Amino acid sequence: QVQVHQWGAGLLKPSETLSLTCAVDGVSFNDYSWNWIRQSPGKGLEWIGKISRRRITFSNPSLKGRVTISVDTSNNHFSLRLSSVTAADTAVYYCARGSPFFDTSDFDYWGQGTLVTVSS
Amino acid sequence: QSVLTQPPSVSAAPGQKVTISCSGSTSNIGNNDVSWYHHFPGTAPKLLIYDNNKRPSGIPDRFSGSKSGTSATLGITGLQTGDEGDYYCATWETSLSVVIFGGGTKLTVL
């Protein structure tokens, strides 16, 4: 049974760095891509980025190089760091397992979501 | 404004059928596979369809997907109140190397 669980700080001040971690159980970490997706209040879903099974990271250009995604294979964890946050980064953040292929959009297992609020 | 265009809302009675469209272009839907998600507020999105028309294990055959050219369609038959929520299409945008989502369609089961 695949289980995905995430955690991280829920309240940040502008200019701080968002940091979230996702733990994965019940699946080989090396066979899939691992993704971060968010939903801002009243808006739709936005793909933030991923780390591939070959440990190559890709991120949405809209986030202007502020994204760092890393993996800790010894613990089956992967993490998101988003620097220089503003109120526009307030959202529910999700981690999700993706296909091992490069150009796909199917995410079959998701974390429970973490509400991150950016406020001074 | 999303690159993938979905109707903002659809509605139908219990037991009826509904379709949700997703319109894109050659740089996304036209050359890549489409996925569909159901998102109920307060829960994680759920994958309904991948590779245009495949259902993950556990998704009933009331849900179907199709793609033609630069558009895709999600069909839901035998509507139930539990089907209410937001539905999103998604695909790969080749020009930007990113996953893109449609703006979402709110389904109401009357």
mmCIF file of C-alpha atoms in Angstrom:
data_model
loop_
_atom_site.group_PDB
_atom_site.id
_atom_site.type_symbol
_atom_site.label_atom_id
_atom_site.label_comp_id
_atom_site.label_asym_id
_atom_site.label_seq_id
_atom_site.Cartn_x
_atom_site.Cartn_y
_atom_site.Cartn_z
ATOM 1 C CA GLN A 1 0.000 0.000 0.000
ATOM 2 C CA VAL A 2 1.520 3.289 -1.102
ATOM 3 C CA GLN A 3 1.362 6.039 1.497
ATOM 4 C CA VAL A 4 2.424 9.636 1.060
ATOM 5 C CA HIS A 5 2.640 11.987 4.029
ATOM 6 C CA GLN A 6 3.865 15.561 4.084
ATOM 7 C CA TRP A 7 4.725 18.183 6.650
ATOM 8 C CA GLY A 8 6.271 21.624 7.038
ATOM 9 C CA ALA A 9 5.820 25.118 8.440
ATOM 10 C CA GLY A 10 2.428 26.629 7.749
ATOM 11 C CA LEU A 11 3.047 30.301 8.486
ATOM 12 C CA LEU A 12 5.825 32.361 6.929
ATOM 13 C CA LYS A 13 6.752 36.002 6.678
ATOM 14 C CA PRO A 14 7.508 37.644 3.325
ATOM 15 C CA SER A 15 11.062 36.972 2.087
ATOM 16 C CA GLU A 16 11.384 33.768 4.138
ATOM 17 C CA THR A 17 11.939 30.319 2.616
ATOM 18 C CA LEU A 18 9.153 27.764 2.453
ATOM 19 C CA SER A 19 10.275 24.263 3.375
ATOM 20 C CA LEU A 20 8.127 21.135 3.034
ATOM 21 C CA THR A 21 8.990 17.451 3.197
ATOM 22 C CA CYS A 22 7.150 14.431 1.844
ATOM 23 C CA ALA A 23 7.638 10.852 3.056
ATOM 24 C CA VAL A 24 6.804 7.890 0.833
ATOM 25 C CA ASP A 25 6.143 4.331 1.992
ATOM 26 C CA GLY A 26 5.314 1.147 0.169
ATOM 27 C CA VAL A 27 6.975 1.906 -3.160
ATOM 28 C CA SER A 28 10.436 1.986 -4.625
ATOM 29 C CA PHE A 29 11.509 5.576 -4.553
ATOM 30 C CA ASN A 30 13.700 5.129 -7.593
ATOM 31 C CA ASP A 31 10.982 4.098 -10.063
ATOM 32 C CA TYR A 32 8.965 7.316 -10.248
ATOM 33 C CA SER A 33 9.134 11.091 -10.384
ATOM 34 C CA TRP A 34 8.235 13.057 -7.279
ATOM 35 C CA ASN A 35 6.308 16.246 -7.722
ATOM 36 C CA TRP A 36 5.086 19.346 -5.918
ATOM 37 C CA ILE A 37 1.788 21.000 -6.853
ATOM 38 C CA ARG A 38 -0.075 23.869 -5.218
ATOM 39 C CA GLN A 39 -3.476 25.511 -5.191
ATOM 40 C CA SER A 40 -3.773 29.176 -4.258
ATOM 41 C CA PRO A 41 -7.018 30.350 -2.635
ATOM 42 C CA GLY A 42 -9.789 30.536 -5.184
ATOM 43 C CA LYS A 43 -7.528 29.374 -7.990
ATOM 44 C CA GLY A 44 -6.721 26.180 -9.828
ATOM 45 C CA LEU A 45 -3.857 23.737 -9.558
ATOM 46 C CA GLU A 46 -0.308 24.787 -10.418
ATOM 47 C CA TRP A 47 2.591 22.401 -10.959
ATOM 48 C CA ILE A 48 5.670 23.588 -9.088
ATOM 49 C CA GLY A 49 8.237 21.050 -10.189
ATOM 50 C CA LYS A 50 9.611 17.561 -9.847
ATOM 51 C CA ILE A 51 12.648 15.426 -9.286
ATOM 52 C CA SER A 52 12.978 12.601 -11.769
ATOM 53 C CA ARG A 53 14.003 9.040 -11.051
ATOM 54 C CA ARG A 54 17.433 10.033 -12.342
ATOM 55 C CA ARG A 55 17.515 12.832 -9.743
ATOM 56 C CA ILE A 56 17.182 15.601 -12.292
ATOM 57 C CA THR A 57 14.999 18.474 -11.131
ATOM 58 C CA PHE A 58 12.584 20.481 -13.229
ATOM 59 C CA SER A 59 10.591 23.476 -12.075
ATOM 60 C CA ASN A 60 7.939 25.815 -13.397
ATOM 61 C CA PRO A 61 9.580 28.872 -14.995
ATOM 62 C CA SER A 62 6.789 30.995 -13.510
ATOM 63 C CA LEU A 63 8.490 30.595 -10.127
ATOM 64 C CA LYS A 64 11.592 32.334 -11.446
ATOM 65 C CA GLY A 65 14.296 30.046 -10.113
ATOM 66 C CA ARG A 66 13.087 30.109 -6.500
ATOM 67 C CA VAL A 67 12.431 26.360 -6.375
ATOM 68 C CA THR A 68 14.750 23.692 -4.989
ATOM 69 C CA ILE A 69 13.635 20.069 -4.907
ATOM 70 C CA SER A 70 15.837 17.468 -3.278
ATOM 71 C CA VAL A 71 15.593 13.824 -2.300
ATOM 72 C CA ASP A 72 16.822 11.736 0.614
ATOM 73 C CA THR A 73 16.678 8.172 -0.665
ATOM 74 C CA SER A 74 17.886 6.683 2.603
ATOM 75 C CA ASN A 75 14.640 7.829 4.239
ATOM 76 C CA ASN A 76 12.370 7.842 1.172
ATOM 77 C CA HIS A 77 11.819 11.573 1.625
ATOM 78 C CA PHE A 78 11.796 14.408 -0.854
ATOM 79 C CA SER A 79 11.621 18.089 -0.086
ATOM 80 C CA LEU A 80 10.611 21.441 -1.511
ATOM 81 C CA ARG A 81 12.210 24.761 -0.753
ATOM 82 C CA LEU A 82 10.728 27.941 -2.199
ATOM 83 C CA SER A 83 12.761 31.050 -1.487
ATOM 84 C CA SER A 84 11.755 34.694 -1.107
ATOM 85 C CA VAL A 85 8.083 33.958 -0.561
ATOM 86 C CA THR A 86 5.398 36.620 -0.917
ATOM 87 C CA ALA A 87 1.684 36.660 -0.230
ATOM 88 C CA ALA A 88 1.199 35.272 -3.739
ATOM 89 C CA ASP A 89 2.778 32.017 -2.542
ATOM 90 C CA THR A 90 -0.015 31.442 -0.028
ATOM 91 C CA ALA A 91 -1.518 28.124 -1.077
ATOM 92 C CA VAL A 92 -2.188 24.523 -0.204
ATOM 93 C CA TYR A 93 0.908 22.599 -1.250
ATOM 94 C CA TYR A 94 0.749 18.948 -2.273
ATOM 95 C CA CYS A 95 3.408 16.362 -2.953
ATOM 96 C CA ALA A 96 2.549 13.651 -5.448
ATOM 97 C CA ARG A 97 3.999 10.617 -7.179
ATOM 98 C CA GLY A 98 4.298 10.954 -10.916
ATOM 99 C CA SER A 99 5.051 8.761 -13.875
ATOM 100 C CA PRO A 100 8.712 7.943 -14.494
ATOM 101 C CA PHE A 101 8.470 9.456 -17.962
ATOM 102 C CA PHE A 102 9.500 13.008 -18.727
ATOM 103 C CA ASP A 103 6.497 14.561 -20.381
ATOM 104 C CA THR A 104 3.544 13.204 -18.451
ATOM 105 C CA SER A 105 0.912 14.702 -16.185
ATOM 106 C CA ASP A 106 -0.461 11.761 -14.216
ATOM 107 C CA PHE A 107 -0.048 11.885 -10.440
ATOM 108 C CA ASP A 108 -1.559 8.869 -8.738
ATOM 109 C CA TYR A 109 -0.639 9.189 -5.072
ATOM 110 C CA TRP A 110 -0.835 12.504 -3.222
ATOM 111 C CA GLY A 111 0.055 13.840 0.171
ATOM 112 C CA GLN A 112 -2.690 15.246 2.324
ATOM 113 C CA GLY A 113 -1.781 18.854 1.556
ATOM 114 C CA THR A 114 -0.215 21.585 3.684
ATOM 115 C CA LEU A 115 -1.677 25.057 3.914
ATOM 116 C CA VAL A 116 1.126 27.611 3.797
ATOM 117 C CA THR A 117 0.219 31.195 4.593
ATOM 118 C CA VAL A 118 2.590 34.079 3.928
ATOM 119 C CA SER A 119 1.786 37.118 6.018
ATOM 120 C CA SER A 120 3.683 39.865 7.772
ATOM 121 C CA GLN B 1 -6.147 32.479 -17.389
ATOM 122 C CA SER B 2 -5.126 28.873 -18.037
ATOM 123 C CA VAL B 3 -3.693 27.675 -21.329
ATOM 124 C CA LEU B 4 -6.191 24.798 -21.117
ATOM 125 C CA THR B 5 -9.790 25.982 -21.339
ATOM 126 C CA GLN B 6 -12.529 24.256 -19.369
ATOM 127 C CA PRO B 7 -16.111 25.365 -18.782
ATOM 128 C CA PRO B 8 -16.394 26.976 -15.335
ATOM 129 C CA SER B 9 -19.318 24.819 -14.314
ATOM 130 C CA VAL B 10 -21.592 21.997 -15.379
ATOM 131 C CA SER B 11 -24.596 20.455 -13.706
ATOM 132 C CA ALA B 12 -26.893 17.489 -14.136
ATOM 133 C CA ALA B 13 -29.320 15.391 -12.159
ATOM 134 C CA PRO B 14 -28.397 12.198 -10.297
ATOM 135 C CA GLY B 15 -28.179 9.241 -12.656
ATOM 136 C CA GLN B 16 -27.604 11.425 -15.688
ATOM 137 C CA LYS B 17 -24.490 11.863 -17.802
ATOM 138 C CA VAL B 18 -22.213 14.869 -18.082
ATOM 139 C CA THR B 19 -19.215 15.742 -20.212
ATOM 140 C CA ILE B 20 -16.445 18.210 -19.428
ATOM 141 C CA SER B 21 -14.313 19.598 -22.221
ATOM 142 C CA CYS B 22 -10.689 20.711 -22.153
ATOM 143 C CA SER B 23 -9.372 22.729 -25.073
ATOM 144 C CA GLY B 24 -5.701 23.353 -25.740
ATOM 145 C CA SER B 25 -3.258 23.607 -28.618
ATOM 146 C CA THR B 26 -0.689 21.633 -30.565
ATOM 147 C CA SER B 27 2.026 22.396 -28.013
ATOM 148 C CA ASN B 28 0.097 20.701 -25.227
ATOM 149 C CA ILE B 29 -2.926 18.454 -25.802
ATOM 150 C CA GLY B 30 -2.186 18.077 -29.504
ATOM 151 C CA ASN B 31 1.067 16.223 -28.839
ATOM 152 C CA ASN B 32 0.818 14.939 -25.282
ATOM 153 C CA ASP B 33 -1.401 12.712 -23.189
ATOM 154 C CA VAL B 34 -4.145 14.142 -20.998
ATOM 155 C CA SER B 35 -5.007 13.339 -17.392
ATOM 156 C CA TRP B 36 -8.134 14.188 -15.434
ATOM 157 C CA TYR B 37 -8.511 14.836 -11.705
ATOM 158 C CA HIS B 38 -11.381 15.162 -9.249
ATOM 159 C CA HIS B 39 -10.725 17.612 -6.445
ATOM 160 C CA PHE B 40 -13.057 17.898 -3.504
ATOM 161 C CA PRO B 41 -12.323 20.829 -1.140
ATOM 162 C CA GLY B 42 -10.158 19.815 1.778
ATOM 163 C CA THR B 43 -8.895 16.644 0.145
ATOM 164 C CA ALA B 44 -6.098 15.794 -2.254
ATOM 165 C CA PRO B 45 -6.919 15.640 -5.966
ATOM 166 C CA LYS B 46 -7.713 12.161 -7.254
ATOM 167 C CA LEU B 47 -6.501 10.815 -10.585
ATOM 168 C CA LEU B 48 -9.453 9.653 -12.687
ATOM 169 C CA ILE B 49 -7.990 9.258 -16.167
ATOM 170 C CA TYR B 50 -4.443 9.096 -17.511
ATOM 171 C CA ASP B 51 -3.022 8.639 -20.998
ATOM 172 C CA ASN B 52 -6.226 10.198 -22.405
ATOM 173 C CA ASN B 53 -8.519 7.265 -21.690
ATOM 174 C CA LYS B 54 -7.038 4.883 -19.117
ATOM 175 C CA ARG B 55 -8.505 4.459 -15.647
ATOM 176 C CA PRO B 56 -6.313 3.752 -12.614
ATOM 177 C CA SER B 57 -7.207 0.762 -10.525
ATOM 178 C CA GLY B 58 -10.283 1.477 -8.403
ATOM 179 C CA ILE B 59 -11.802 4.130 -10.670
ATOM 180 C CA PRO B 60 -15.232 2.908 -11.875
ATOM 181 C CA ASP B 61 -16.045 2.692 -15.550
ATOM 182 C CA ARG B 62 -18.602 5.460 -15.097
ATOM 183 C CA PHE B 63 -15.612 7.712 -15.812
ATOM 184 C CA SER B 64 -14.220 7.845 -19.343
ATOM 185 C CA GLY B 65 -11.793 9.999 -21.251
ATOM 186 C CA SER B 66 -11.182 10.784 -24.887
ATOM 187 C CA LYS B 67 -8.962 13.036 -26.942
ATOM 188 C CA SER B 68 -9.269 14.397 -30.451
ATOM 189 C CA GLY B 69 -6.767 16.826 -31.912
ATOM 190 C CA THR B 70 -6.211 19.621 -29.422
ATOM 191 C CA SER B 71 -9.211 18.857 -27.209
ATOM 192 C CA ALA B 72 -10.035 16.275 -24.587
ATOM 193 C CA THR B 73 -13.271 15.258 -22.909
ATOM 194 C CA LEU B 74 -14.139 13.657 -19.601
ATOM 195 C CA GLY B 75 -17.417 11.778 -19.415
ATOM 196 C CA ILE B 76 -19.226 10.767 -16.256
ATOM 197 C CA THR B 77 -22.303 8.557 -16.363
ATOM 198 C CA GLY B 78 -24.693 7.554 -13.586
ATOM 199 C CA LEU B 79 -24.004 10.774 -11.671
ATOM 200 C CA GLN B 80 -23.918 10.547 -7.891
ATOM 201 C CA THR B 81 -23.846 13.291 -5.280
ATOM 202 C CA GLY B 82 -20.334 12.159 -4.372
ATOM 203 C CA ASP B 83 -19.203 13.192 -7.848
ATOM 204 C CA GLU B 84 -19.637 16.849 -6.977
ATOM 205 C CA GLY B 85 -16.508 18.952 -6.823
ATOM 206 C CA ASP B 86 -13.936 20.385 -9.167
ATOM 207 C CA TYR B 87 -12.554 18.577 -12.201
ATOM 208 C CA TYR B 88 -9.225 19.447 -13.782
ATOM 209 C CA CYS B 89 -7.587 18.359 -17.003
ATOM 210 C CA ALA B 90 -3.797 18.309 -17.183
ATOM 211 C CA THR B 91 -1.132 17.712 -19.767
ATOM 212 C CA TRP B 92 2.481 18.486 -20.622
ATOM 213 C CA GLU B 93 3.225 21.838 -22.237
ATOM 214 C CA THR B 94 6.075 21.115 -24.633
ATOM 215 C CA SER B 95 7.073 24.748 -25.235
ATOM 216 C CA LEU B 96 7.735 25.356 -21.528
ATOM 217 C CA SER B 97 8.537 21.826 -20.306
ATOM 218 C CA VAL B 98 5.948 22.066 -17.563
ATOM 219 C CA VAL B 99 2.770 20.329 -16.511
ATOM 220 C CA ILE B 100 -0.238 22.568 -17.036
ATOM 221 C CA PHE B 101 -3.725 22.270 -15.579
ATOM 222 C CA GLY B 102 -6.996 23.532 -16.899
ATOM 223 C CA GLY B 103 -8.821 26.200 -14.954
ATOM 224 C CA GLY B 104 -11.163 23.630 -13.445
ATOM 225 C CA THR B 105 -14.853 22.824 -13.851
ATOM 226 C CA LYS B 106 -17.232 22.761 -10.908
ATOM 227 C CA LEU B 107 -19.695 19.888 -11.154
ATOM 228 C CA THR B 108 -23.008 20.198 -9.355
ATOM 229 C CA VAL B 109 -25.288 17.191 -9.099
ATOM 230 C CA LEU B 110 -28.728 18.715 -8.748
#
